Short mmCIF file of C-alpha atoms in Angstrom, two decimals:
data_model
loop_
_atom_site.label_atom_id
_atom_site.label_comp_id
_atom_site.label_asym_id
_atom_site.label_seq_id
_atom_site.Cartn_x
_atom_site.Cartn_y
_atom_site.Cartn_z
CA MET A 1 0.00 0.00 0.00
CA LYS A 2 2.84 2.43 0.79
CA LEU A 3 4.24 1.93 -2.69
CA ALA A 4 0.93 2.78 -4.35
CA HIS A 5 0.53 5.88 -2.18
CA LEU A 6 4.00 7.15 -3.06
CA LEU A 7 3.28 6.62 -6.73
CA ALA A 8 -0.05 8.40 -6.38
CA ALA A 9 1.53 11.45 -4.80
CA SER A 10 4.15 11.82 -7.51
CA SER A 11 1.78 11.06 -10.38
CA LEU A 12 -0.88 13.53 -9.33
CA ALA A 13 1.70 16.30 -9.17
CA LEU A 14 2.81 15.48 -12.69
CA MET A 15 -0.60 14.78 -14.21
CA ALA A 16 -1.39 18.31 -15.41
CA GLY A 17 1.94 18.69 -17.17
CA ALA A 18 1.88 15.19 -18.63
CA ALA A 19 -1.61 15.69 -20.00
CA ALA A 20 -0.42 18.68 -22.02
CA GLN A 21 2.28 16.62 -23.73
CA ALA A 22 0.58 13.26 -24.15
CA LYS A 23 -2.70 12.03 -25.57
CA THR A 24 -4.84 11.47 -22.47
CA LEU A 25 -8.24 9.80 -22.23
CA VAL A 26 -10.21 10.52 -19.06
CA TYR A 27 -12.91 8.03 -18.05
CA CYS A 28 -15.27 9.17 -15.29
CA SER A 29 -15.66 5.84 -13.51
CA GLU A 30 -18.55 5.28 -11.12
CA GLY A 31 -16.67 3.92 -8.12
CA SER A 32 -13.43 2.81 -6.53
CA PRO A 33 -11.87 -0.62 -7.14
CA GLU A 34 -11.51 -3.07 -4.28
CA GLY A 35 -7.99 -3.78 -5.51
CA PHE A 36 -6.01 -4.46 -8.67
CA ASP A 37 -5.69 -8.26 -8.51
CA ALA A 38 -8.48 -9.46 -10.79
CA ALA A 39 -8.74 -12.94 -9.25
CA PRO A 40 -10.49 -12.34 -5.88
CA TYR A 41 -13.16 -9.91 -7.08
CA THR A 42 -16.39 -9.97 -9.10
CA ALA A 43 -17.46 -6.30 -9.14
CA GLY A 44 -17.38 -4.75 -12.59
CA THR A 45 -15.93 -1.55 -11.12
CA THR A 46 -12.89 -3.50 -9.96
CA LEU A 47 -12.50 -5.59 -13.10
CA ASP A 48 -12.66 -2.48 -15.31
CA ALA A 49 -9.69 -1.12 -13.36
CA SER A 50 -7.70 -4.36 -13.45
CA GLY A 51 -8.69 -7.19 -15.76
CA LYS A 52 -9.49 -5.02 -18.77
CA THR A 53 -6.54 -2.63 -18.45
CA VAL A 54 -3.56 -4.31 -16.77
CA TYR A 55 -3.94 -7.98 -17.67
CA ASN A 56 -4.52 -10.52 -20.43
CA ARG A 57 -5.75 -14.11 -20.32
CA LEU A 58 -4.99 -17.30 -22.25
CA VAL A 59 -8.12 -16.69 -24.31
CA GLU A 60 -10.31 -13.60 -24.44
CA PHE A 61 -13.60 -12.41 -25.86
CA ASP A 62 -13.32 -10.81 -29.26
CA LEU A 63 -14.04 -7.12 -28.71
CA GLY A 64 -17.76 -6.41 -28.63
CA THR A 65 -18.78 -10.10 -28.72
CA THR A 66 -18.92 -13.22 -26.58
CA ASN A 67 -16.77 -15.16 -29.08
CA VAL A 68 -13.70 -16.73 -27.47
CA VAL A 69 -10.44 -16.11 -29.36
CA PRO A 70 -6.76 -16.90 -28.61
CA SER A 71 -4.84 -14.30 -26.61
CA LEU A 72 -1.76 -15.16 -24.51
CA ALA A 73 -2.25 -18.63 -25.93
CA GLU A 74 -1.76 -18.34 -29.67
CA SER A 75 -3.59 -21.65 -30.13
CA TYR A 76 -5.17 -24.47 -28.15
CA GLU A 77 -6.34 -28.05 -28.62
CA VAL A 78 -9.09 -29.97 -26.81
CA SER A 79 -8.95 -33.76 -26.52
CA GLU A 80 -11.82 -35.80 -27.94
CA ASP A 81 -13.05 -36.74 -24.46
CA GLY A 82 -13.04 -33.08 -23.38
CA LEU A 83 -10.68 -33.76 -20.46
CA GLU A 84 -7.47 -32.13 -21.72
CA TYR A 85 -6.95 -28.55 -22.92
CA THR A 86 -3.46 -27.86 -24.28
CA PHE A 87 -2.46 -24.22 -24.77
CA LYS A 88 0.48 -23.09 -26.91
CA LEU A 89 1.66 -19.82 -25.38
CA ARG A 90 2.53 -16.83 -27.48
CA PRO A 91 6.31 -16.26 -27.49
CA GLY A 92 7.83 -12.87 -26.68
CA VAL A 93 5.03 -11.51 -24.48
CA LYS A 94 6.42 -8.79 -22.20
CA PHE A 95 5.31 -7.99 -18.67
CA HIS A 96 5.14 -4.34 -17.68
CA THR A 97 8.33 -2.55 -16.69
CA THR A 98 7.63 0.02 -13.96
CA ASP A 99 9.40 1.99 -11.24
CA TYR A 100 8.81 -0.95 -8.89
CA PHE A 101 9.48 -3.97 -11.14
CA THR A 102 11.71 -4.83 -14.09
CA PRO A 103 11.05 -8.27 -15.57
CA THR A 104 14.03 -10.40 -16.57
CA ARG A 105 12.08 -12.81 -18.82
CA ASP A 106 8.99 -13.06 -21.02
CA MET A 107 5.68 -14.57 -19.95
CA ASN A 108 5.83 -18.36 -19.79
CA ALA A 109 4.15 -21.48 -18.44
CA ASP A 110 5.28 -20.79 -14.86
CA ASP A 111 3.17 -17.62 -14.81
CA VAL A 112 0.10 -19.46 -16.07
CA ILE A 113 0.38 -22.24 -13.50
CA PHE A 114 1.01 -19.77 -10.67
CA SER A 115 -1.99 -17.64 -11.68
CA PHE A 116 -4.38 -20.57 -11.31
CA ASN A 117 -2.79 -22.60 -8.53
CA ARG A 118 -2.79 -19.71 -6.08
CA GLN A 119 -6.59 -19.63 -6.37
CA GLY A 120 -7.17 -23.34 -5.97
CA ASP A 121 -4.34 -24.48 -3.69
CA GLU A 122 -5.22 -23.61 -0.10
CA SER A 123 -1.68 -24.49 1.00
CA SER A 124 -0.16 -21.83 -1.26
CA PRO A 125 1.14 -18.76 0.62
CA TRP A 126 -0.58 -16.74 -2.09
CA HIS A 127 -4.03 -18.24 -1.49
CA GLN A 128 -4.67 -15.91 1.45
CA TYR A 129 -1.98 -13.30 0.88
CA ILE A 130 -4.58 -10.75 1.93
CA ALA A 131 -6.55 -11.74 5.03
CA GLY A 132 -10.12 -12.73 4.27
CA ILE A 133 -9.99 -12.72 0.47
CA SER A 134 -11.91 -15.36 -1.43
CA TYR A 135 -12.00 -16.43 -5.04
CA GLU A 136 -15.72 -16.18 -5.82
CA TYR A 137 -15.43 -17.04 -9.49
CA TYR A 138 -12.87 -19.81 -9.11
CA SER A 139 -14.87 -21.54 -6.36
CA GLY A 140 -18.34 -20.64 -7.66
CA MET A 141 -17.57 -22.23 -11.03
CA GLU A 142 -16.19 -25.28 -9.20
CA MET A 143 -12.70 -24.93 -10.65
CA PRO A 144 -11.11 -26.81 -7.70
CA ALA A 145 -13.30 -29.82 -8.54
CA VAL A 146 -13.01 -29.44 -12.32
CA ILE A 147 -9.24 -28.97 -12.67
CA LYS A 148 -7.36 -32.15 -11.78
CA GLU A 149 -3.94 -30.68 -12.52
CA ILE A 150 -2.12 -28.12 -14.66
CA GLN A 151 0.97 -29.50 -16.37
CA LYS A 152 3.95 -27.60 -17.72
CA VAL A 153 4.78 -29.41 -20.96
CA ASP A 154 7.52 -26.90 -21.75
CA ASP A 155 8.09 -23.16 -21.26
CA LEU A 156 5.48 -22.31 -23.87
CA THR A 157 3.01 -25.18 -23.48
CA VAL A 158 0.52 -25.72 -20.66
CA LYS A 159 -1.97 -28.56 -20.33
CA PHE A 160 -5.10 -28.41 -18.15
CA VAL A 161 -6.29 -31.89 -17.18
CA LEU A 162 -9.92 -31.96 -16.05
CA THR A 163 -11.83 -34.41 -13.89
CA ARG A 164 -14.88 -34.17 -16.15
CA PRO A 165 -15.99 -32.48 -19.36
CA GLU A 166 -16.91 -28.85 -18.68
CA ALA A 167 -18.92 -27.15 -21.44
CA PRO A 168 -18.25 -23.53 -20.37
CA PHE A 169 -14.55 -24.09 -19.58
CA LEU A 170 -13.04 -22.03 -22.42
CA ALA A 171 -15.51 -19.19 -21.89
CA ASN A 172 -14.68 -19.23 -18.19
CA LEU A 173 -10.96 -18.89 -18.96
CA ALA A 174 -11.70 -15.70 -20.90
CA MET A 175 -13.02 -14.03 -17.73
CA SER A 176 -10.98 -11.57 -15.68
CA PHE A 177 -10.41 -13.94 -12.74
CA ALA A 178 -8.24 -16.01 -15.12
CA SER A 179 -5.86 -13.10 -15.78
CA ILE A 180 -2.20 -14.07 -15.95
CA VAL A 181 0.06 -12.43 -13.38
CA SER A 182 3.85 -12.47 -13.14
CA LYS A 183 5.28 -15.23 -10.95
CA GLU A 184 8.63 -13.43 -11.03
CA TYR A 185 6.99 -10.30 -9.55
CA ALA A 186 5.18 -12.41 -6.96
CA ASP A 187 8.45 -14.05 -5.94
CA GLN A 188 10.05 -10.61 -5.57
CA LEU A 189 7.19 -9.41 -3.34
CA GLU A 190 7.27 -12.57 -1.22
CA ALA A 191 11.03 -12.19 -0.66
CA ALA A 192 10.55 -8.53 0.33
CA GLY A 193 7.64 -9.29 2.68
CA THR A 194 5.29 -7.03 0.68
CA MET A 195 2.94 -9.60 -0.85
CA GLU A 196 -0.05 -7.26 -0.57
CA ASP A 197 1.43 -5.13 -3.35
CA LEU A 198 0.29 -7.75 -5.87
CA ASN A 199 -3.12 -6.16 -5.19
CA ASN A 200 -1.93 -2.56 -4.76
CA ALA A 201 0.67 -2.15 -7.52
CA PRO A 202 -0.13 -4.71 -10.23
CA ILE A 203 2.03 -6.10 -13.02
CA GLY A 204 0.48 -7.67 -16.09
CA THR A 205 0.92 -8.04 -19.84
CA GLY A 206 -2.10 -5.92 -20.79
CA PRO A 207 -2.48 -2.78 -22.92
CA PHE A 208 -1.95 -0.36 -20.02
CA LYS A 209 0.46 -0.41 -17.11
CA PHE A 210 -0.51 0.84 -13.68
CA VAL A 211 1.05 4.12 -12.55
CA ALA A 212 -0.81 5.37 -9.48
CA TYR A 213 -3.98 5.25 -7.41
CA GLN A 214 -5.31 7.88 -5.04
CA LYS A 215 -8.13 6.17 -3.18
CA ASP A 216 -11.62 7.31 -4.16
CA ALA A 217 -10.16 9.96 -6.48
CA VAL A 218 -8.10 8.87 -9.48
CA ILE A 219 -6.32 5.92 -11.12
CA ARG A 220 -3.65 6.58 -13.70
CA TYR A 221 -2.29 4.22 -16.35
CA GLN A 222 0.18 4.53 -19.23
CA ALA A 223 0.22 2.69 -22.54
CA HIS A 224 2.37 -0.46 -22.44
CA ASP A 225 5.12 0.31 -24.99
CA ASP A 226 5.93 -3.37 -25.54
CA TYR A 227 2.34 -4.62 -25.71
CA TRP A 228 2.25 -7.79 -27.79
CA LYS A 229 -0.75 -6.55 -29.81
CA GLY A 230 0.93 -3.21 -30.47
CA ARG A 231 1.02 -0.01 -28.44
CA GLU A 232 -2.30 1.69 -27.80
CA LYS A 233 -3.10 4.99 -29.53
CA ILE A 234 -3.66 6.90 -26.29
CA ASP A 235 -0.66 7.55 -24.06
CA ASP A 236 -2.34 8.02 -20.70
CA LEU A 237 -5.58 6.54 -19.40
CA VAL A 238 -7.11 8.22 -16.34
CA PHE A 239 -10.01 6.90 -14.27
CA ALA A 240 -11.53 9.95 -12.56
CA ILE A 241 -13.63 8.34 -9.82
CA THR A 242 -16.96 10.17 -9.73
CA THR A 243 -19.72 8.40 -7.83
CA ASP A 244 -22.54 10.89 -8.47
CA PRO A 245 -24.12 10.45 -11.94
CA ALA A 246 -25.09 14.13 -12.07
CA VAL A 247 -21.47 15.13 -11.48
CA ARG A 248 -20.26 12.62 -14.09
CA MET A 249 -22.63 14.23 -16.57
CA GLN A 250 -21.40 17.73 -15.68
CA LYS A 251 -17.78 16.67 -16.14
CA LEU A 252 -18.55 15.06 -19.48
CA GLN A 253 -20.38 18.11 -20.78
CA ALA A 254 -17.61 20.39 -19.53
CA GLY A 255 -14.95 18.33 -21.29
CA GLU A 256 -13.33 17.21 -18.03
CA CYS A 257 -13.81 13.59 -19.02
CA HIS A 258 -14.33 11.91 -22.35
CA ILE A 259 -16.47 8.88 -21.43
CA MET A 260 -18.88 8.21 -18.55
CA PRO A 261 -20.81 5.06 -17.60
CA TYR A 262 -24.26 4.68 -16.06
CA PRO A 263 -26.02 7.98 -16.66
CA ALA A 264 -29.13 8.63 -14.60
CA PRO A 265 -32.14 7.63 -16.74
CA ALA A 266 -33.65 11.09 -16.24
CA ASP A 267 -30.55 12.67 -17.87
CA LEU A 268 -30.55 10.64 -21.07
CA GLU A 269 -32.67 13.05 -23.07
CA ALA A 270 -30.32 15.96 -22.32
CA LEU A 271 -27.25 13.86 -23.06
CA LYS A 272 -28.65 12.73 -26.41
CA ALA A 273 -29.49 16.33 -27.27
CA ASP A 274 -25.93 17.55 -26.63
CA GLU A 275 -24.32 18.10 -30.05
CA ASN A 276 -20.84 17.47 -28.60
CA LEU A 277 -21.72 13.98 -27.35
CA THR A 278 -22.48 10.51 -28.68
CA VAL A 279 -24.69 8.19 -26.62
CA MET A 280 -24.20 4.49 -27.41
CA GLU A 281 -26.73 1.94 -26.17
CA GLN A 282 -27.39 -1.80 -26.18
CA ALA A 283 -29.52 -4.34 -24.34
CA GLY A 284 -27.72 -5.37 -21.19
CA LEU A 285 -26.93 -9.02 -20.48
CA ASN A 286 -27.99 -8.44 -16.89
CA VAL A 287 -30.48 -8.91 -14.08
CA ALA A 288 -31.25 -6.98 -10.90
CA TYR A 289 -32.56 -8.96 -7.95
CA LEU A 290 -33.44 -8.99 -4.28
CA ALA A 291 -31.81 -12.05 -2.65
CA TYR A 292 -33.31 -13.42 0.55
CA ASN A 293 -31.05 -15.31 2.93
CA THR A 294 -32.81 -18.65 2.59
CA THR A 295 -30.97 -20.17 5.58
CA VAL A 296 -32.36 -17.65 8.11
CA ALA A 297 -35.96 -17.93 9.39
CA PRO A 298 -38.55 -17.11 8.22
CA PHE A 299 -36.91 -16.68 4.79
CA ASP A 300 -36.08 -20.39 4.81
CA LYS A 301 -39.73 -21.00 3.88
CA PRO A 302 -40.49 -20.76 0.13
CA GLU A 303 -44.02 -19.61 0.90
CA VAL A 304 -42.71 -16.62 2.88
CA ARG A 305 -40.42 -15.62 0.02
CA LYS A 306 -43.29 -15.98 -2.44
CA ALA A 307 -45.56 -13.87 -0.24
CA LEU A 308 -43.00 -11.07 -0.17
CA ASN A 309 -42.58 -11.29 -3.94
CA MET A 310 -46.35 -11.04 -4.36
CA ALA A 311 -46.37 -7.92 -2.19
CA MET A 312 -44.00 -5.91 -4.38
CA ASN A 313 -45.25 -3.80 -7.25
CA LYS A 314 -42.38 -4.56 -9.59
CA GLN A 315 -43.84 -2.66 -12.51
CA ALA A 316 -43.99 0.51 -10.42
CA ILE A 317 -40.37 -0.03 -9.37
CA VAL A 318 -39.18 -0.53 -12.95
CA ASP A 319 -41.15 2.54 -14.08
CA ALA A 320 -39.79 4.77 -11.29
CA VAL A 321 -36.21 3.52 -11.10
CA PHE A 322 -35.37 2.56 -14.69
CA GLN A 323 -37.55 5.31 -16.25
CA GLY A 324 -37.96 3.62 -19.60
CA THR A 325 -34.49 2.05 -19.70
CA GLY A 326 -35.45 -1.36 -18.30
CA GLN A 327 -37.97 -4.18 -18.38
CA LEU A 328 -39.47 -6.48 -15.78
CA ALA A 329 -37.47 -9.59 -14.92
CA LYS A 330 -39.13 -12.93 -14.29
CA ASN A 331 -36.13 -15.26 -14.70
CA PRO A 332 -32.62 -15.13 -13.23
CA ILE A 333 -31.13 -14.84 -16.74
CA PRO A 334 -31.84 -12.05 -19.26
CA PRO A 335 -34.17 -12.58 -22.23
CA THR A 336 -31.30 -12.02 -24.69
CA MET A 337 -29.49 -15.14 -23.41
CA TRP A 338 -29.95 -18.55 -24.99
CA SER A 339 -32.04 -21.00 -22.87
CA TYR A 340 -34.22 -18.17 -21.47
CA ASN A 341 -37.53 -19.82 -20.54
CA ASP A 342 -40.23 -17.43 -21.72
CA ALA A 343 -42.96 -19.90 -20.68
CA VAL A 344 -42.27 -19.14 -17.01
CA VAL A 345 -45.08 -17.07 -15.47
CA ASP A 346 -44.00 -14.27 -13.17
CA THR A 347 -45.35 -13.88 -9.64
CA THR A 348 -48.60 -11.90 -9.61
CA TYR A 349 -48.77 -8.63 -7.67
CA ASP A 350 -51.42 -9.34 -5.02
CA PRO A 351 -50.87 -7.73 -1.58
CA GLU A 352 -54.01 -9.24 -0.04
CA ALA A 353 -53.04 -12.76 -1.06
CA ALA A 354 -49.51 -12.08 0.18
CA LYS A 355 -50.80 -11.03 3.58
CA GLN A 356 -52.89 -14.21 3.84
CA MET A 357 -49.95 -16.37 2.74
CA LEU A 358 -47.77 -14.94 5.53
CA ALA A 359 -50.53 -15.60 8.05
CA ASP A 360 -50.90 -19.19 6.79
CA ALA A 361 -47.14 -19.62 7.24
CA GLY A 362 -47.43 -18.50 10.86
CA VAL A 363 -45.52 -15.27 10.26
CA SER A 364 -46.66 -12.05 11.92
CA ASP A 365 -45.00 -8.80 12.98
CA LEU A 366 -42.10 -9.50 10.63
CA SER A 367 -39.22 -7.04 10.67
CA MET A 368 -36.44 -7.36 8.12
CA GLU A 369 -33.49 -5.58 6.58
CA ILE A 370 -33.23 -4.65 2.92
CA TRP A 371 -29.70 -3.81 1.84
CA ALA A 372 -29.33 -1.07 -0.77
CA MET A 373 -26.16 -0.70 -2.86
CA PRO A 374 -24.39 2.68 -2.51
CA VAL A 375 -23.41 2.84 -6.20
CA GLN A 376 -25.05 2.72 -9.60
CA ARG A 377 -24.60 -0.43 -11.58
CA PRO A 378 -25.68 -1.21 -15.16
CA TYR A 379 -28.47 -3.42 -13.81
CA MET A 380 -29.62 -1.03 -11.05
CA PRO A 381 -29.73 2.76 -11.52
CA ASN A 382 -30.89 3.55 -7.97
CA ALA A 383 -30.88 0.85 -5.30
CA ARG A 384 -31.87 3.27 -2.52
CA ARG A 385 -35.03 4.30 -4.34
CA THR A 386 -35.79 0.64 -5.04
CA ALA A 387 -35.40 -0.20 -1.34
CA GLU A 388 -37.69 2.66 -0.35
CA MET A 389 -40.39 1.44 -2.71
CA LEU A 390 -40.04 -2.12 -1.39
CA GLN A 391 -40.24 -0.72 2.15
CA GLU A 392 -43.55 0.95 1.28
CA ASP A 393 -44.93 -2.16 -0.46
CA PHE A 394 -44.01 -4.46 2.42
CA SER A 395 -45.53 -2.09 5.00
CA LYS A 396 -48.91 -2.72 3.34
CA ILE A 397 -48.75 -6.39 4.39
CA GLY A 398 -47.51 -5.62 7.89
CA VAL A 399 -43.77 -6.13 7.29
CA ASN A 400 -41.44 -3.52 8.77
CA VAL A 401 -38.30 -2.80 6.71
CA GLU A 402 -35.03 -1.21 7.79
CA ILE A 403 -32.86 -0.05 4.87
CA VAL A 404 -29.15 -0.84 5.31
CA SER A 405 -26.13 0.21 3.25
CA TYR A 406 -22.33 0.13 3.39
CA GLU A 407 -19.38 1.33 1.34
CA TRP A 408 -19.35 -0.69 -1.90
CA GLY A 409 -16.45 -3.01 -1.12
CA GLU A 410 -17.77 -3.66 2.38
CA TYR A 411 -21.27 -4.17 0.99
CA LEU A 412 -20.05 -6.88 -1.37
CA ALA A 413 -18.01 -8.61 1.34
CA LYS A 414 -20.68 -8.51 4.07
CA SER A 415 -23.45 -9.63 1.74
CA THR A 416 -21.80 -13.05 1.36
CA ASP A 417 -22.06 -13.75 5.12
CA PRO A 418 -24.21 -16.88 5.62
CA ALA A 419 -25.62 -15.27 8.78
CA ARG A 420 -26.67 -12.08 6.99
CA LYS A 421 -30.14 -10.90 7.93
CA GLY A 422 -32.90 -9.96 5.55
CA ALA A 423 -32.49 -9.43 1.82
CA VAL A 424 -29.86 -7.75 -0.34
CA ILE A 425 -30.33 -5.79 -3.57
CA LEU A 426 -27.73 -6.83 -6.11
CA GLY A 427 -27.49 -7.85 -9.72
CA TRP A 428 -25.26 -9.42 -12.32
CA THR A 429 -24.00 -8.78 -15.80
CA GLY A 430 -22.97 -11.94 -17.63
CA ASP A 431 -19.23 -12.55 -17.78
CA ASN A 432 -19.05 -15.02 -20.65
CA GLY A 433 -22.37 -15.36 -22.47
CA ASP A 434 -23.12 -18.78 -20.93
CA PRO A 435 -26.20 -19.42 -18.71
CA ASP A 436 -23.91 -21.31 -16.32
CA ASN A 437 -22.40 -17.95 -15.40
CA PHE A 438 -25.75 -16.93 -13.91
CA LEU A 439 -27.37 -20.16 -12.77
CA ALA A 440 -24.31 -21.92 -11.30
CA VAL A 441 -22.29 -18.92 -10.13
CA LEU A 442 -25.22 -17.13 -8.47
CA LEU A 443 -27.52 -19.99 -7.46
CA GLY A 444 -25.51 -23.22 -7.36
CA CYS A 445 -24.71 -25.08 -4.16
CA ALA A 446 -20.96 -24.63 -4.74
CA ALA A 447 -21.40 -20.83 -4.60
CA THR A 448 -22.96 -20.79 -1.10
CA GLY A 449 -21.01 -20.01 2.06
CA ASP A 450 -18.95 -17.04 3.15
CA GLY A 451 -17.27 -15.47 0.12
CA GLY A 452 -19.53 -17.16 -2.41
CA ALA A 453 -21.58 -15.34 -5.04
CA ASN A 454 -24.81 -17.12 -4.04
CA ARG A 455 -26.14 -14.31 -1.83
CA ALA A 456 -29.37 -16.25 -1.23
CA GLN A 457 -27.37 -19.14 0.31
CA TRP A 458 -29.84 -21.28 -1.62
CA CYS A 459 -28.92 -24.91 -2.25
CA ASN A 460 -31.68 -26.86 -3.97
CA GLU A 461 -30.70 -30.41 -4.88
CA GLU A 462 -33.05 -30.71 -7.87
CA PHE A 463 -31.95 -27.36 -9.32
CA ASP A 464 -28.30 -28.14 -8.71
CA ALA A 465 -28.54 -31.55 -10.38
CA LEU A 466 -29.86 -29.90 -13.54
CA ILE A 467 -27.13 -27.29 -13.80
CA GLN A 468 -24.46 -29.87 -13.00
CA LYS A 469 -25.74 -32.07 -15.81
CA ALA A 470 -25.74 -29.07 -18.15
CA LYS A 471 -22.10 -28.36 -17.32
CA VAL A 472 -20.92 -31.69 -18.68
CA THR A 473 -23.21 -31.70 -21.73
CA SER A 474 -21.74 -30.39 -24.96
CA ASP A 475 -24.99 -30.31 -26.97
CA GLN A 476 -26.50 -26.81 -26.64
CA ALA A 477 -30.05 -27.99 -27.35
CA GLU A 478 -29.84 -30.45 -24.46
CA ARG A 479 -28.27 -27.83 -22.22
CA THR A 480 -31.11 -25.46 -23.11
CA LYS A 481 -33.72 -27.98 -21.93
CA LEU A 482 -31.90 -28.45 -18.63
CA TYR A 483 -31.60 -24.73 -18.00
CA GLU A 484 -35.28 -24.20 -18.88
CA GLU A 485 -36.22 -26.78 -16.24
CA ALA A 486 -33.93 -25.11 -13.72
CA GLN A 487 -35.67 -21.77 -14.26
CA VAL A 488 -39.03 -23.38 -13.43
CA ILE A 489 -37.65 -24.66 -10.12
CA PHE A 490 -36.12 -21.28 -9.36
CA LYS A 491 -39.48 -19.55 -9.88
CA ASP A 492 -41.29 -22.08 -7.72
CA GLN A 493 -38.82 -21.64 -4.86
CA ASN A 494 -38.31 -17.86 -5.08
CA PRO A 495 -34.82 -17.49 -3.55
CA TRP A 496 -34.80 -14.07 -5.21
CA ALA A 497 -37.26 -11.51 -6.31
CA THR A 498 -36.21 -10.88 -9.92
CA LEU A 499 -36.57 -7.13 -10.47
CA GLY A 500 -35.43 -5.91 -13.87
CA HIS A 501 -33.17 -6.07 -16.90
CA SER A 502 -31.69 -2.79 -18.11
CA THR A 503 -30.57 -1.20 -21.33
CA VAL A 504 -27.00 0.09 -20.99
CA PHE A 505 -26.02 3.56 -22.20
CA MET A 506 -22.52 4.98 -22.76
CA PRO A 507 -22.31 8.75 -23.32
CA MET A 508 -19.00 10.05 -24.66
CA SER A 509 -17.38 12.97 -26.39
CA LYS A 510 -17.64 12.96 -30.17
CA LYS A 511 -13.84 13.26 -30.15
CA VAL A 512 -13.63 9.63 -29.02
CA THR A 513 -13.20 6.99 -31.72
CA GLY A 514 -12.81 3.24 -31.62
CA TYR A 515 -14.80 2.60 -28.44
CA VAL A 516 -16.81 -0.64 -28.61
CA MET A 517 -19.53 -1.46 -26.10
CA ASP A 518 -19.03 -4.79 -24.36
CA PRO A 519 -22.11 -7.05 -24.21
CA LEU A 520 -20.64 -8.43 -20.99
CA GLY A 521 -20.85 -5.03 -19.31
CA THR A 522 -17.20 -4.18 -18.76
CA HIS A 523 -15.34 -1.20 -20.16
CA ASN A 524 -12.44 -1.86 -22.48
CA PHE A 525 -10.21 0.91 -23.86
CA THR A 526 -8.32 -1.24 -26.35
CA GLY A 527 -8.23 0.50 -29.73
CA VAL A 528 -9.73 3.74 -28.43
CA ASP A 529 -8.40 7.04 -29.75
CA ILE A 530 -9.23 10.68 -29.18
CA ALA A 531 -8.90 13.72 -31.39
CA GLU A 532 -6.98 16.42 -29.52
#
């Protein structure tokens, strides 16, 4: 941490002068990252600042699509039985050279093996190099059970041996948690007793190298001169952390930043009318939800969860919060995703029936917490307003609601606590275009427990059997049938209230060229240029 602070102090002093000499793109980001190691985190805010800037992966998604293409691996082969994936690594890939690290070799198989083993090997000193961290993606997608071993064939060849076929395996490896970090840098930090700097002052192979971070204010990056794809067109990339959407809009219109995410729905008309701006948009691969803790009474009863879902006027919430930029959600996956079960019937809004259902379940004088996120996300423009509307709806059936919130990183960490009370507002944007990324990662039994992404702590054997069978099935038509059945069980059991799916908007200066919206919801500045 000291290293990052020193860098921040020097970089901020130089930023004004550097901006005058270099081509600088300023992105008004919506929040602060939890850290710069992409493996332990799932928040898009964090992965924008790490996985998409600093790092690469063996395979990646072709820009603007969910198609998996070679990256640090220039090619790969899959055995006929689906149990062996052999990756030929790209020669000559350079790690970042910075004030705090100078690599002595190119990226090789040792870096790949280290990047994965530290997540799955609990005996590794790097597994818990920061107290309390967890690997939500790695564990939630059952990587410890799926990966039998990772073999170094030679310096530029790595073989993953699996315990079973895993249909989404390649797509999973294109996600940010699978970013390749430098083992040489890790060894240097371990020898110096400063292991936490893997998270504070990152080293990767990606298009931009980390320069400095001033907490809750600014992150600064520079183009990686030796980037294997070729140096980026912009010299400096600045994340100006601006949590208020109204302030982000003001900065964009004043020319203080070039791109902003997550405009307030009420501001879209003015943004679209500004002749100096372009507003991109696309359907989001996302869902917003309210997750009950299904292990804590009375939310352990499906009928109680259903009663609460019947008490909420979801259409009014979508109208007030999304303001024309969203649609009602009935399933835990978005309607643009394959295997979406449109035959599922959503819970009917019926407060009187909800009140009777609670009484029949023996529940009276219920008090509960509803957690409201402190930041905007692509799937949820205003969690506080949503919580207030739920509070009002629930009061009509005799349920008293206390609204709770925390700083974003703390919110995410605390919401995984199996003993958490009440219900938490959250959401998800798909990471890889596969339904498994929603249904297994957010609702599977493997994702329960402290640090898991299953905030409902819901483990249903019938549901889990279906998604496990889908994992090992290569035929997409068969997988679709299994996921459709799983959605029926989800709706019957109501571990969540599904709230909405949003359209995502990206306002930017007309000077910006080359920006491509990511269907997976992250922000990628590869290939972006700006007219000065």
